[in-house]
Amino acid sequence: FLLFNIIIRYVLVNLNEKNCECGHWAIYKYPCIHAITLWIRLNPNKPIPLDTMCLDKSCLAETGILF
């Protein structure tokens, strides 16, 4: 990942650190809508790498996302 700290509608998202000011990513261990939106804006032709964006691989099973 490239290092980006970008504010999207006043919410600071850091894809490298897997962190968003909204707190969702830290609490639920998978990226929030802000992080996903940022990924799509920066990488419009690439799939969202949820398998590497999740902080805990068990979160994928809990959300129904399987790899």
Tab-separated table of C-alpha atoms in Angstrom, residues 12-43:
chain	number	residue	atom	x	y	z
A	12	LEU	CA	-9.241	10.618	8.606
A	13	VAL	CA	-8.399	7.253	7.015
A	14	ASN	CA	-4.969	5.621	6.989
A	15	LEU	CA	-4.883	2.516	4.796
A	16	ASN	CA	-1.328	1.614	5.831
A	17	GLU	CA	-2.163	1.547	9.517
A	18	LYS	CA	-5.612	0.072	8.894
A	19	ASN	CA	-7.228	2.833	10.864
A	20	CYS	CA	-10.144	5.237	10.510
A	21	GLU	CA	-11.280	7.977	12.848
A	22	CYS	CA	-14.798	6.559	12.918
A	23	GLY	CA	-13.438	3.635	14.977
A	24	HIS	CA	-15.285	0.921	13.045
A	25	TRP	CA	-12.095	-0.683	11.692
A	26	ALA	CA	-10.550	-0.990	15.164
A	27	ILE	CA	-13.722	-2.306	16.785
A	28	TYR	CA	-14.965	-4.764	14.167
A	29	LYS	CA	-11.562	-5.674	12.649
A	30	TYR	CA	-12.676	-5.123	9.046
A	31	PRO	CA	-12.622	-1.896	7.012
A	32	CYS	CA	-15.374	0.666	7.339
A	33	ILE	CA	-17.158	2.347	4.454
A	34	HIS	CA	-14.659	5.227	4.626
A	35	ALA	CA	-11.688	2.903	4.076
A	36	ILE	CA	-13.439	1.021	1.293
A	37	THR	CA	-14.405	4.294	-0.399
A	38	LEU	CA	-10.820	5.515	-0.193
A	39	TRP	CA	-9.504	2.230	-1.630
A	40	ILE	CA	-11.929	2.482	-4.563
A	41	ARG	CA	-10.954	6.110	-5.233
A	42	LEU	CA	-7.240	5.295	-5.211
A	43	ASN	CA	-7.539	1.950	-7.040
